[in-house]
Structure formats: C-alpha cells, structure tokens
Amino acid sequence: MTAVPSGPVPSKGGPGPASLKAPATSSTNPESVTSTGSKLSSSPGVTPPPPAPRRSTRPISSDFLSDKATATFIRRVLCAQHLADRGRNSPAPIQDLLPPLTSRNDVDLQLYALISIIIKEFVQNWYARITPDETFVAEIVQIIAHCTRALEQRLRKVDLESLLFDEIPELLDAHVRACRIAKNSVARPPVEASPREIYHSLWPLPALSPVPKTGHSSIQVQANNESAYRQLLVQGVLALLLPTEDLENECLTALVGQLFSELVIGNLIVDKLSEPWLIWEGLIMLTTLVRKRSTMEASGPGHIESNVSLKTGSDMLPPTTSKQGLYVQQAFWSVLQWGFVIVNTIRFIIGTIMLARVLPPRSTLTSIRQVNPTSHGDQKESYHLPATPENHPQPVKVPIADFKIWSCVGNLLEMDARMPWMSGALSMAQWGALKGPGNLAGFDGMIDRLLSHHIHAYILDPARLPPLLRAVRGAVFPNNAPGAPSLIPPSSDEQLAALRRRCASALLALVPKRVGRLYYGSSAWPWSIRWTSSRTGASSRSGPFKANSNNRAHNANSTGEEVVRVRLTDGGKSVRDRHATLTPESSKRQFGDTGVRPTEAGGDDRADMCDEDDDEDEDRILSEIETGVLDIFSDPYCNKHLVYGILELILVRLMPELAEKGVIELWEERLS
C-alpha cells in the first residue's frame, strides 16, 4: 500500500511521514496541497491521491432574475448612500430604503429593477462624470414613485374587464379589417396602390404622417412627428400626476419626460411591439404555455391509470381473440368512457349553478358603452365616459357575452367566410343567451357573474404581474443590462419565413388535427375520398378557399361505374381524377371478388399516398394560416397604428382629463 503524505512538505526533497489517516483540520493550505501533489506525481511508483474538494473563495453567482440578486442590484444602483451598511449580516430590505411604488412589495421589486437598469445605463453614465452627488437620482426615484402611486389609485377605478376584453379587442378588430382591405385592393396594374397609404387613410394618426417611403425625406419627417407626439403624451401625463413643486422644476420634468417618451414608450413599447417577428415569437410562447398547462391539467394519477387500462383492453389483446370478443370489449370501454363524460358534465353543470348563485354582483362599470337611442342596429357603437347630467344619451351596461372579443376572434379566424353556418349558429346562441328567457348571459346574470369571477380569478390576479415583469426584464435586458436579448430578430427573409411557419404550426397544434382540417376545407371523415392537388408554385392567397363551377364532381353515367373529379390546380389547369367505382358489381368486375384495388389490398402504396396527401394538405393549411392570420401583423408601420391606439385608449381610461383638455391647457391650469 502506498503511503500518502499528510504532514507539511519539507522545503527540500525529503520524504514526508507516512500515514494512512489524514489529520482532522478545518482548513487546508492551498500551497501545501499543490506542492504535495507535484512531488507525488514526480516520484516514480507513487500514485497521487484524488484531489480533495475545495470550497471556492469566490461566491457563486446567482441568477440575475432571482429576488436576492435583484435586490442586490437595486441596492447597488439606487441606494449608493446606504452602501456603508453592506458589512452587516442582514441588510435593510428594499421597501425600507426606497419609497413604495405600488401596494405590493413583489411588484415594487420588479419595477425598481427596470428603473435601476434605465437609470444606470442612461442617467448615471453621464451624470457621474459631472458630480458624485446621488441626490439627483433620489429625486428622480421620488418623482417616479409619486407617479406610479397616483396611477395605481386611478387604475382601481377602471373597469379592466371592459378595457381588456371589449375596447382593446375592438381596436384589434379594426386593425384586422383595415389590413385586409389595404392588402386586397381593387386597383389593378398598371395602377399601383400602396397598402400603407390605404391603411393610413382608413386609420389616420397624426403621429404617423406622412406615410414613409423608401429613399424619401418623408421618413425623417414622420420620425420627428412621432417623437413630438410621444413628448406630448408624456407631458400630459406628468401634468396630471406630478405635484406642483415638481412641475416647476424644468430640469426634472425634461429629464423624466425624455426617459419615458424615448426609452420607455419609443424603444421599449412601440418599436419592440410593432415588429412582426416579436409578435410571432410571442404567439409561439403563448401557445407553448397553453399546451403545457393543458398537459399538466390532463396528466394525473387517474388519467394515467385509465390510459393504461384502456391500452390493456384494446391494444394488448392476444392475436387469437375473436372479432366478436374484440367488438364487445371496445363497446364496453366506449360505454364506460361516455359514462365518465356524462357524469363529469353533470357535476360541472351543478357546480357551476351553485357557484353562480353565491357570487356577488358585478361592480358598476366606470367605462361603459353608450348607444344613441335614435340609432339603429346597423350603426356602430362608440365608447364614451360615464354619463353626466349634461350628456343626454343613456348608458348601456355591457355584459361579458356581448364583448367585442368574441367578434374579433371570429373575424381574425375568418369564420364568416370559412364556416358561415357556425358563425350564424354562435350568433343565434349569443342572442338567445342575452335576450332569451332567464336573461342568463345578460348583465349581472348567472353566466355573466360566472365569467366575471373566472376572469378576476385566473387573468386579473395581481399575483401574475411579478412573473410577467420578470420575464419582460429577462427578455429585454439580459443580465440587467442592454445587450444581446434572448429573442434575436431574424437576419434574413428565409429565417423570417421559417419563424412565420413555426408560428403557424404552433397555432394549428392548439386544436385537434381533424378539427383543423375540417375548418380549413379538408374533409376529416375517415370514409371520405381524400385528394389534393399537387403544388406547382409557391404563390399563396389570403382568405378561405373559393371553388368555382369547374371544381366539382359528377358521374359519367347513371350506373356509377366511373367517378370523375374535375379540379383546378394552383397553376390553373384542369385535371381529371378517375376513382374507383362506387357500385359493388362494377368493382367486382374490375378488381375481382374482393372489389378492392391491389394497392388498397396491399396497403403500402395507399399508406404512402395518404401520407403524401396529408403532408400537402398540412402545408396548404399552414399557408392559409400564414396569409389569413399572421400576415395581419407583417407590417411594422401598420402595427404602430394599433400600438398607439391601445396606448391612447389606456391613457384616456386612466386619465379622462386628457380627452377633455389639451396639454398646454393642463399645464397652465396646474402652474397658475
């Protein structure tokens, strides 16, 4: 056995004392270990011991998104005057060092992290070269805290249900309609019509005028108008939120206004959210989250056991099982499954009724829809502030079943053109629930209270805001600094097309395969004759599939011996497809006693043909999703109209004074 040296190594090459037991010491000299290892490796016949694990002298860097690392970063940037306390074992918490931004500490932590990044990168970089004084940064933090607390008080008075599910979807619906009108212009060559000009004429916005053109001075003019518009928005907000003594400080208001107008609204909100690739990436993340949640809800002990038992009863049958026994077992499991479905449905209905009876009534709406009493049903409704004695139109409280989000989703998916019968049936069911007996879906009805309860419990829960802010910070500011974000924009048109195809595949995966094929024009029934035309070009179209008079099937004779399908390929050529006879007698004459084609009897060729047809059909569906849904957000200039429209709507709902008075008038009123 080779002796392991455990004592101190002599200065010269003498051997150390042999011992098999290492001394119990609390610390180890790194130089001693290094020299010992080198001497053992150099001496022949001596095997060096395995290196002992050593405790690193440097602290392990934690995740920059964790609460501890976030608090340390905030304390280092915004609390430099309290760095003398860093020698203590337990530093003071953030809420004791900084003014509160909201009524929740977890939300304040994430907001202060974003504020720290902005101040560190865009304020302290140049202000620290002038003076080491930290008073200026503290004053900026005080102003921001005053604004956020005032915004929170105003936010409590806003009907978030109506804002998120009625008014914002109405803007999205207008964006969808304007985009489709602009891209499907009636102008034909040689007359050219710019889709951007058509869209801007349908949704005029002064900040985005004139329409920018490549290689023209209008690009710079439009950028200047947009910057001035953002400055007006921020100055109006500051005039309503800041105290009077802070408004009189021109330096502070100019700096805070520049930070919010250019960095927050310009770079972080408008420029980022209007990019098509970012919208498609967001849709992919949203679909992934929905699929994960549905998988987690579906996976459980009972679910797994039922799947195993069903597989044991159907797929793992011995080959000698008779056809009658197999049919009996399949019928038994089908009856059992339908029994579970019926029982669970009854339990769900009873539980829903019992829950709806004990729910409190919906709160009074502060932002409600007003309808002119003399208007007709075909005229469009508008949104206004709550009625006052000076306003004669009577307010109409809107139930959730009548929100614009339902019509917006139907319009985005082209339901009126693809499945008009479904659109009509859903509209009839909506009208019956709103106007029918019992007023089930009317305002403050049973369904209305139930929907409102689930919206507040699962969507408007304040506990969901900190993870959202943390995710935004990690995506926009990796490692708490502007740098290469985790979402990298595509560098070529091929990468952008691949991203759009991935987004279309993610959206299609949300629904069952047969449902998607049935909705987009492919027959999903197992007994139907499936056929698709070969794709001869890369041209795509927008909207549902439209058949003409030549795209039909007819019989060659009255006996039905030959079925001829005439269709139009993508190239516009007429193709005749001959299929098997539909009568048993003619099939026996042509294919023998079995009445089946040889390829169908073998099954291999038919399976290959079906796979090719399925692939072509899926490609066509994905192309229609791209052209019909995703291309709505393919133009950044048009997307800016939607982003600015949503921003204006939110600001007006939070501060109704912006819709009543101008910015100059608000400043004169505050400073007078």
XYZ file of C-alpha atoms in Angstrom:
672
model
C 0.000 0.000 0.000
C 1.367 3.423 -0.929
C 1.737 5.893 1.891
C 0.038 9.247 1.492
C 1.886 12.223 2.908
C -0.217 14.177 5.351
C 2.183 16.489 7.132
C 3.844 19.629 5.895
C 6.134 19.109 2.958
C 9.771 19.882 3.729
C 11.495 22.577 1.766
C 13.887 20.114 0.185
C 13.100 16.791 -1.426
C 12.996 14.733 1.785
C 10.142 12.247 2.200
C 7.293 13.159 4.454
C 5.997 10.971 7.309
C 3.902 8.083 6.111
C 0.374 7.920 7.494
C -2.909 6.478 6.347
C -5.115 8.834 8.335
C -5.369 12.481 7.446
C -5.371 14.952 10.311
C -8.700 16.492 11.202
C -8.169 20.077 10.232
C -10.769 22.676 9.481
C -8.793 24.402 6.734
C -6.273 23.388 4.124
C -3.363 25.380 2.819
C -3.678 25.534 -0.965
C 0.058 25.883 -1.471
C 0.706 22.766 0.635
C -1.760 20.736 -1.385
C -0.300 21.916 -4.656
C 3.288 21.183 -3.694
C 2.359 17.765 -2.326
C 0.581 16.816 -5.490
C 3.508 17.896 -7.626
C 6.015 15.899 -5.599
C 3.908 12.766 -5.675
C 3.429 12.962 -9.404
C 7.136 13.380 -9.978
C 8.222 10.469 -7.782
C 8.126 7.061 -9.523
C 5.849 4.342 -8.247
C 3.727 6.683 -6.176
C 0.067 7.155 -7.114
C -1.210 10.666 -6.391
C -4.407 10.822 -4.335
C -7.593 12.174 -5.870
C -7.901 15.940 -5.492
C -9.896 16.871 -2.418
C -12.888 19.119 -2.989
C -12.106 22.660 -2.012
C -14.503 25.446 -1.158
C -14.296 28.206 -3.709
C -13.059 31.515 -2.420
C -15.450 33.401 -4.761
C -19.188 33.436 -4.113
C -21.237 31.525 -6.617
C -23.073 33.950 -8.904
C -26.815 33.516 -8.595
C -29.418 34.012 -11.273
C -29.852 37.681 -12.107
C -33.635 37.239 -12.126
C -33.815 35.862 -8.583
C -35.191 38.083 -5.842
C -31.900 38.137 -3.944
C -29.816 39.143 -6.962
C -32.455 41.686 -7.986
C -32.471 43.306 -4.544
C -28.665 43.459 -4.561
C -28.667 45.128 -7.979
C -31.285 47.695 -6.910
C -29.390 48.454 -3.703
C -26.140 48.981 -5.629
C -27.704 51.370 -8.186
C -30.368 53.319 -6.296
C -29.136 53.096 -2.712
C -25.489 54.078 -3.044
C -25.747 56.217 0.075
C -26.632 53.089 2.084
C -23.689 51.011 0.884
C -21.979 51.589 4.241
C -24.406 49.067 5.702
C -23.269 46.275 3.418
C -20.973 44.930 6.144
C -23.978 43.904 8.202
C -25.184 40.349 8.093
C -28.767 41.337 7.221
C -29.004 44.479 5.067
C -32.125 46.591 5.204
C -34.893 45.488 2.835
C -35.642 47.475 -0.286
C -39.013 48.705 0.948
C -37.270 50.403 3.885
C -34.755 52.213 1.678
C -36.915 53.328 -1.267
C -40.394 54.840 -1.468
C -43.174 52.399 -2.376
C -44.269 52.318 -5.990
C -47.459 50.275 -5.526
C -49.269 48.485 -2.735
C -47.417 45.195 -3.380
C -43.771 44.650 -2.475
C -43.219 41.920 -5.098
C -44.399 44.261 -7.846
C -42.209 47.065 -6.491
C -39.163 44.798 -6.638
C -39.591 44.118 -10.351
C -40.448 47.733 -11.178
C -37.410 49.004 -9.288
C -35.252 46.544 -11.207
C -36.416 48.060 -14.518
C -35.952 51.591 -13.145
C -32.449 50.709 -11.960
C -31.450 49.461 -15.410
C -32.736 52.623 -17.108
C -31.090 54.984 -14.607
C -27.808 53.088 -14.629
C -27.479 52.957 -18.403
C -28.990 56.291 -19.411
C -28.534 58.649 -16.444
C -25.601 57.647 -14.272
C -23.318 57.108 -17.274
C -23.138 60.846 -17.924
C -24.229 62.291 -14.559
C -21.446 60.522 -12.617
C -18.868 62.325 -14.765
C -20.245 65.671 -13.623
C -20.664 65.103 -9.896
C -20.678 62.134 -7.498
C -23.781 63.502 -5.777
C -26.638 60.983 -5.609
C -29.355 63.477 -4.751
C -30.435 63.872 -8.358
C -31.066 60.138 -8.752
C -33.033 60.119 -5.486
C -35.237 62.944 -6.763
C -35.935 61.037 -9.991
C -36.943 57.987 -7.945
C -39.270 60.131 -5.827
C -40.966 61.525 -8.929
C -41.442 58.080 -10.449
C -42.812 56.734 -7.167
C -45.305 59.602 -6.948
C -46.496 58.912 -10.498
C -46.869 55.164 -10.002
C -48.864 55.570 -6.781
C -51.194 58.030 -8.499
C -51.591 55.641 -11.429
C -52.462 52.794 -9.094
C -55.195 54.865 -7.489
C -56.629 55.686 -10.892
C -56.304 52.061 -12.019
C -58.583 50.918 -9.204
C -61.396 52.970 -10.745
C -61.041 51.486 -14.247
C -63.184 48.584 -15.394
C -60.387 46.247 -16.503
C -62.831 43.658 -17.852
C -64.280 46.118 -20.331
C -60.858 47.551 -21.186
C -59.103 44.239 -21.867
C -61.923 42.224 -23.393
C -64.151 44.814 -25.052
C -62.356 48.020 -26.009
C -58.883 46.730 -26.900
C -60.342 43.843 -28.989
C -62.414 46.437 -30.833
C -59.184 48.192 -31.840
C -57.671 44.869 -32.884
C -60.745 44.107 -34.970
C -60.419 47.477 -36.700
C -56.743 46.716 -37.387
C -57.625 43.345 -38.927
C -60.274 44.842 -41.196
C -58.037 47.715 -42.307
C -55.133 45.369 -43.096
C -57.275 43.081 -45.220
C -58.790 45.992 -47.110
C -55.361 47.504 -47.722
C -53.820 44.260 -48.986
C -56.810 43.273 -51.119
C -57.073 46.482 -53.087
C -59.350 46.696 -56.123
C -56.637 48.517 -58.080
C -55.177 46.523 -60.953
C -51.957 47.068 -62.930
C -50.750 49.405 -64.231
C -52.432 51.349 -61.414
C -50.462 50.896 -58.192
C -51.842 51.407 -54.711
C -49.657 51.416 -51.600
C -51.091 49.220 -48.825
C -49.610 51.578 -46.230
C -51.367 54.603 -47.722
C -54.673 52.736 -47.871
C -54.270 51.612 -44.254
C -53.308 55.109 -43.085
C -56.339 56.585 -44.825
C -58.563 54.083 -43.008
C -56.863 54.708 -39.634
C -55.392 58.244 -39.789
C -52.956 59.040 -36.995
C -51.112 62.403 -36.992
C -48.039 60.916 -35.328
C -47.515 58.542 -38.260
C -47.987 61.124 -41.014
C -46.763 61.303 -43.716
C -46.501 57.711 -44.850
C -42.756 56.937 -45.034
C -41.364 55.957 -48.410
C -38.027 54.332 -49.126
C -35.321 56.822 -50.086
C -37.555 59.816 -49.381
C -37.385 62.663 -46.863
C -40.771 61.608 -45.511
C -39.042 59.025 -43.290
C -37.314 61.697 -41.195
C -40.395 63.916 -41.148
C -42.553 61.068 -39.891
C -39.950 60.153 -37.229
C -39.923 63.755 -35.969
C -43.724 63.855 -35.812
C -43.775 60.582 -33.897
C -41.191 61.843 -31.391
C -43.156 65.076 -30.821
C -46.330 63.070 -30.328
C -44.693 60.913 -27.658
C -43.455 64.045 -25.908
C -46.999 65.434 -25.842
C -48.334 62.216 -24.348
C -45.742 62.174 -21.564
C -46.108 65.887 -20.817
C -49.851 65.474 -20.458
C -49.395 62.538 -18.082
C -46.847 64.454 -15.982
C -49.167 67.459 -15.784
C -51.815 65.260 -14.176
C -49.650 63.099 -11.918
C -46.768 65.231 -10.639
C -47.124 67.594 -7.673
C -46.928 71.307 -8.366
C -43.463 71.820 -6.886
C -42.012 69.128 -9.168
C -43.707 70.596 -12.225
C -41.908 73.870 -11.607
C -38.527 72.096 -11.820
C -37.861 72.204 -15.552
C -34.744 70.071 -15.354
C -36.504 67.175 -13.646
C -39.589 67.268 -15.867
C -37.454 67.456 -19.022
C -35.293 64.506 -17.993
C -38.193 62.345 -16.794
C -40.178 63.227 -19.913
C -37.276 62.264 -22.143
C -36.778 58.969 -20.303
C -40.406 57.924 -20.626
C -41.048 59.220 -24.147
C -37.936 57.886 -25.869
C -36.713 54.954 -23.774
C -39.947 53.504 -22.397
C -42.633 54.391 -24.953
C -40.400 54.711 -28.010
C -37.806 51.968 -27.712
C -39.380 49.544 -25.265
C -43.073 49.644 -26.231
C -43.695 50.948 -29.743
C -40.544 49.893 -31.580
C -40.453 46.456 -29.972
C -44.138 45.524 -30.010
C -44.662 46.651 -33.600
C -42.075 44.235 -35.019
C -43.727 41.248 -36.753
C -41.106 38.737 -35.637
C -41.606 39.689 -31.978
C -45.379 39.312 -32.298
C -44.938 35.866 -33.840
C -42.445 34.864 -31.138
C -44.945 35.983 -28.518
C -47.673 33.872 -30.117
C -45.347 30.854 -30.097
C -44.598 31.370 -26.385
C -48.283 31.806 -25.622
C -49.254 28.611 -27.427
C -46.443 26.722 -25.665
C -47.700 27.958 -22.304
C -51.280 26.943 -23.118
C -50.223 23.464 -24.252
C -48.073 22.950 -21.150
C -50.905 23.971 -18.879
C -53.398 21.722 -20.660
C -50.917 18.833 -20.462
C -50.370 19.397 -16.742
C -54.106 19.520 -16.105
C -54.729 16.403 -18.173
C -51.882 14.405 -16.617
C -52.805 12.916 -13.265
C -52.908 9.600 -11.439
C -56.400 8.767 -12.593
C -55.686 9.814 -16.151
C -52.579 7.663 -16.401
C -54.259 4.619 -14.924
C -57.221 4.899 -17.250
C -54.938 5.110 -20.267
C -53.037 2.028 -19.151
C -56.208 0.052 -18.565
C -57.671 1.081 -21.919
C -54.493 0.060 -23.683
C -54.532 -3.237 -21.874
C -58.075 -3.868 -23.014
C -57.735 -2.914 -26.671
C -54.183 -2.802 -27.998
C -52.672 -5.681 -25.996
C -55.186 -8.320 -26.985
C -53.854 -11.728 -27.937
C -53.968 -12.479 -31.656
C -56.362 -15.357 -31.093
C -59.128 -13.103 -29.808
C -62.264 -13.413 -31.870
C -63.757 -10.494 -33.716
C -66.911 -10.676 -31.613
C -64.955 -10.523 -28.354
C -62.976 -7.553 -29.632
C -66.187 -5.741 -30.536
C -67.660 -6.421 -27.088
C -64.584 -5.071 -25.337
C -64.486 -1.960 -27.491
C -68.182 -1.351 -26.852
C -67.642 -1.817 -23.102
C -64.815 0.737 -22.962
C -66.774 3.168 -25.132
C -69.793 2.961 -22.822
C -67.517 3.415 -19.810
C -65.838 6.475 -21.300
C -69.144 8.065 -22.262
C -70.417 7.357 -18.766
C -67.473 9.233 -17.269
C -68.058 12.116 -19.663
C -71.760 12.357 -18.789
C -71.115 12.175 -15.042
C -68.406 14.821 -15.179
C -70.610 17.053 -17.324
C -73.460 16.806 -14.834
C -71.101 17.557 -11.955
C -69.710 20.553 -13.821
C -73.186 21.962 -14.548
C -74.366 21.517 -10.964
C -71.163 23.023 -9.550
C -71.405 25.960 -11.948
C -75.004 26.698 -10.978
C -74.219 26.502 -7.278
C -71.185 28.762 -7.670
C -73.050 31.330 -9.758
C -75.778 31.643 -7.122
C -73.349 32.680 -4.376
C -71.201 35.028 -6.464
C -71.540 38.759 -5.762
C -72.973 41.015 -8.487
C -70.650 42.670 -10.946
C -69.326 46.079 -9.965
C -70.723 49.160 -11.620
C -68.880 49.941 -14.826
C -66.918 53.174 -14.974
C -66.207 52.888 -18.688
C -69.398 51.876 -20.397
C -70.807 51.743 -23.873
C -73.295 54.396 -24.868
C -75.815 53.972 -27.630
C -77.801 56.733 -29.213
C -81.490 55.996 -28.582
C -82.323 57.048 -32.156
C -79.675 54.802 -33.724
C -80.427 51.540 -35.457
C -78.790 48.149 -35.071
C -76.620 48.555 -38.155
C -74.886 51.636 -36.795
C -71.643 51.189 -34.927
C -71.497 51.718 -31.183
C -68.928 54.001 -29.574
C -67.277 54.315 -26.206
C -67.533 57.377 -24.011
C -67.065 58.423 -20.441
C -69.786 57.744 -17.848
C -72.941 59.700 -18.403
C -73.276 63.078 -16.685
C -76.306 65.331 -16.335
C -75.055 67.260 -19.384
C -74.890 64.109 -21.522
C -78.317 63.012 -22.692
C -77.525 59.586 -24.205
C -78.443 56.809 -21.815
C -75.616 54.447 -20.844
C -75.960 50.763 -21.549
C -74.080 48.325 -19.329
C -72.399 45.701 -21.459
C -72.469 42.025 -20.406
C -69.383 39.904 -20.963
C -71.160 37.757 -23.556
C -71.579 40.912 -25.675
C -67.931 41.961 -25.514
C -66.077 42.647 -28.750
C -63.526 39.933 -28.114
C -65.881 37.268 -29.494
C -66.468 39.040 -32.810
C -62.767 39.947 -33.010
C -61.694 36.302 -32.736
C -64.270 35.267 -35.332
C -63.106 37.959 -37.731
C -59.432 37.110 -37.217
C -60.120 33.441 -37.993
C -62.336 34.341 -40.983
C -65.254 32.431 -39.567
C -67.850 34.308 -41.626
C -66.187 33.194 -44.864
C -64.943 29.725 -43.906
C -67.889 28.463 -41.859
C -70.821 30.883 -42.135
C -73.173 28.296 -40.648
C -71.046 28.152 -37.489
C -70.896 31.925 -37.268
C -74.663 32.118 -37.605
C -75.232 29.380 -35.028
C -72.954 31.057 -32.500
C -74.595 34.421 -33.101
C -78.004 32.828 -32.590
C -76.852 31.197 -29.349
C -75.409 34.513 -28.160
C -78.650 36.333 -28.906
C -80.643 33.654 -27.116
C -78.447 33.829 -24.023
C -78.645 37.621 -23.952
C -82.295 38.161 -24.859
C -83.837 34.777 -24.133
C -85.777 33.626 -21.070
C -83.979 33.919 -17.776
C -81.519 36.557 -19.024
C -78.729 34.045 -18.395
C -75.936 35.960 -20.130
C -77.352 39.440 -19.594
C -75.668 41.981 -17.374
C -75.337 40.603 -13.850
C -76.949 37.340 -14.931
C -75.793 33.901 -13.860
C -73.393 33.373 -16.771
C -72.228 36.987 -16.591
C -71.275 36.722 -12.913
C -69.585 33.369 -13.506
C -67.475 34.702 -16.382
C -66.533 37.768 -14.362
C -65.467 35.561 -11.451
C -63.194 33.430 -13.624
C -61.667 36.489 -15.316
C -60.719 38.004 -11.963
C -59.515 34.690 -10.551
C -57.370 33.476 -13.443
C -56.476 36.530 -15.570
C -56.661 39.711 -13.480
C -54.965 38.174 -10.474
C -52.306 40.650 -9.183
C -50.014 37.727 -8.339
C -49.439 37.171 -12.076
C -47.858 40.604 -12.556
C -44.422 39.981 -10.922
C -43.621 36.894 -13.073
C -44.673 38.858 -16.166
C -42.403 41.789 -15.295
C -39.571 39.380 -14.528
C -39.974 37.682 -17.902
C -40.000 41.045 -19.699
C -36.843 42.126 -17.912
C -35.077 38.882 -18.745
C -36.026 39.139 -22.426
C -35.287 42.838 -22.953
C -32.391 43.343 -20.530
C -30.408 40.120 -20.167
C -28.116 40.181 -17.141
C -29.692 43.513 -16.086
C -28.094 45.453 -18.930
C -28.869 46.289 -22.544
C -27.237 43.638 -24.626
C -27.967 40.763 -26.905
C -31.554 39.831 -25.988
C -32.758 36.277 -25.697
C -35.116 36.900 -28.634
C -32.904 37.595 -31.643
C -34.587 39.061 -34.753
C -34.246 37.078 -37.990
C -31.316 38.162 -40.120
C -32.774 37.164 -43.493
C -36.060 36.672 -45.272
C -35.618 32.894 -45.099
C -35.353 32.991 -41.308
C -38.394 35.275 -41.105
C -40.391 32.866 -43.302
C -39.273 29.935 -41.137
C -40.364 31.807 -37.998
C -43.759 32.515 -39.543
C -44.157 28.848 -40.451
C -43.253 27.819 -36.877
C -45.852 30.232 -35.541
C -48.488 28.817 -37.911
C -47.621 25.276 -36.802
C -47.901 26.297 -33.144
C -51.339 27.828 -33.716
C -52.533 24.770 -35.646
C -51.332 22.470 -32.867
C -53.744 24.108 -30.403
C -56.713 22.313 -31.956
C -57.137 18.626 -32.788
C -55.861 17.666 -36.199
C -59.260 16.681 -37.578
C -60.827 19.908 -36.348
C -58.156 21.979 -38.071
C -58.506 20.066 -41.332
C -62.273 20.329 -41.204
C -62.173 24.085 -40.542
C -59.712 24.821 -43.343
C -61.611 22.949 -46.015
C -60.243 19.406 -45.808
C -62.583 16.527 -45.121
C -61.830 14.940 -41.777
C -64.189 11.985 -42.096
C -62.488 8.573 -42.383
C -64.807 7.320 -45.136
C -64.383 10.300 -47.428
C -62.259 10.189 -50.582
C -59.292 12.438 -49.936
C -57.446 14.029 -52.737
C -55.276 17.106 -53.053
C -53.758 18.838 -55.986
C -50.011 18.975 -56.373
C -48.471 22.335 -55.538
C -46.862 23.710 -58.686
C -45.930 27.134 -57.381
C -45.053 28.996 -54.225
C -47.855 31.510 -54.644
C -50.189 31.886 -51.697
C -53.514 33.545 -51.220
C -55.366 35.224 -48.427
C -58.778 34.171 -47.309
C -60.761 30.964 -47.497
C -60.692 28.523 -50.350
C -63.136 29.522 -53.068
C -64.323 26.943 -55.557
C -65.734 27.756 -58.948
C -68.058 25.908 -61.215
C -65.283 23.690 -62.586
C -64.268 22.420 -59.148
C -66.941 19.783 -58.781
C -67.566 16.072 -59.002
C -70.002 14.417 -61.400
C -70.866 10.917 -62.531
C -70.047 9.742 -66.014
C -73.198 7.619 -66.270
C -76.223 6.652 -64.253
C -74.777 3.305 -63.133
C -71.954 4.986 -61.248
C -69.206 2.821 -62.720
C -66.798 5.722 -63.054
C -66.448 8.828 -60.902
C -64.650 11.764 -62.452
C -63.464 14.704 -60.343
C -62.568 17.884 -62.138
C -60.490 20.367 -60.177
C -58.215 23.314 -60.771
C -54.611 23.070 -59.749
C -52.605 26.011 -58.436
C -51.380 26.642 -61.952
C -54.939 26.992 -63.243
C -55.052 23.788 -65.324
C -57.990 21.429 -65.285
C -57.169 17.947 -64.006
C -59.422 14.904 -64.233
C -59.129 12.322 -61.467
C -60.588 8.857 -62.020
C -61.510 6.945 -58.923
C -62.835 3.510 -58.200
C -66.401 2.648 -58.986
C -68.962 3.155 -56.280
C -71.092 0.086 -57.028
C -70.194 -3.407 -55.774
C -70.934 -5.077 -59.120
C -68.641 -2.880 -61.168
C -65.866 -3.106 -58.587
C -66.017 -6.902 -58.698
C -65.837 -6.861 -62.480
C -62.793 -4.613 -62.430
C -60.849 -5.841 -59.383
C -62.072 -9.370 -58.784
C -64.124 -10.830 -55.958
C -62.676 -8.583 -53.308
C -63.736 -5.413 -55.050
C -60.625 -3.646 -53.782
C -57.727 -2.203 -55.712
C -54.491 -4.207 -55.461
C -52.720 -1.236 -53.881
C -55.507 -0.981 -51.315
C -55.286 -4.687 -50.549
C -51.550 -4.452 -50.015
C -51.893 -1.206 -48.089
C -48.315 0.052 -48.502
C -48.854 2.159 -51.611
C -52.113 3.533 -50.267
C -50.475 4.457 -46.978
C -47.702 6.277 -48.834
C -50.253 8.138 -50.929
C -52.228 9.099 -47.829
C -49.070 10.336 -46.107
C -48.173 12.472 -49.114
C -51.714 13.826 -49.269
C -51.640 14.607 -45.555
C -48.335 16.456 -45.893
C -49.590 18.502 -48.829
C -52.835 19.212 -47.033
C -50.995 20.343 -43.906
C -48.744 22.609 -45.961
C -51.797 24.188 -47.545
C -53.410 24.743 -44.137
C -50.238 26.305 -42.736
C -50.008 28.571 -45.777
C -53.582 29.709 -45.248
C -52.894 30.418 -41.565
C -49.865 32.471 -42.586
C -51.701 34.503 -45.202
C -55.010 34.789 -43.362
C -53.904 35.339 -39.741
C -50.191 36.031 -39.373
C -49.852 38.428 -42.310
C -52.158 40.799 -40.428
C -49.111 41.708 -38.313
C -46.468 41.608 -41.047
C -46.065 45.386 -41.495
C -44.382 47.334 -38.640
C -45.840 50.641 -39.833
C -49.393 49.332 -39.690
C -48.723 47.688 -36.335
C -47.700 51.059 -34.896
C -51.228 52.348 -35.508
C -52.561 49.547 -33.333
C -49.941 50.054 -30.592
C -50.520 53.807 -30.409
C -54.267 53.272 -30.453
C -54.055 50.902 -27.481
C -51.712 53.302 -25.659
C -54.083 56.220 -26.192
C -57.033 54.172 -25.004
C -55.272 53.102 -21.800
C -54.136 56.643 -21.002
C -57.602 58.087 -21.596
C -59.218 55.453 -19.384
C -56.680 56.150 -16.622
C -56.768 59.946 -17.055
C -60.049 61.107 -18.633
C -58.821 64.694 -18.446
C -56.610 64.051 -21.484
C -59.707 63.681 -23.656
C -61.267 66.884 -22.322
C -58.353 69.358 -22.340
C -55.159 69.900 -24.276
C -51.658 69.528 -22.881
C -50.964 73.267 -22.796
C -54.258 73.901 -21.041
C -53.471 71.249 -18.425
C -50.049 72.780 -17.707
C -51.468 76.293 -17.422
C -54.128 75.052 -15.033
C -51.584 73.340 -12.779
C -48.995 76.149 -12.750
C -51.430 79.044 -12.402
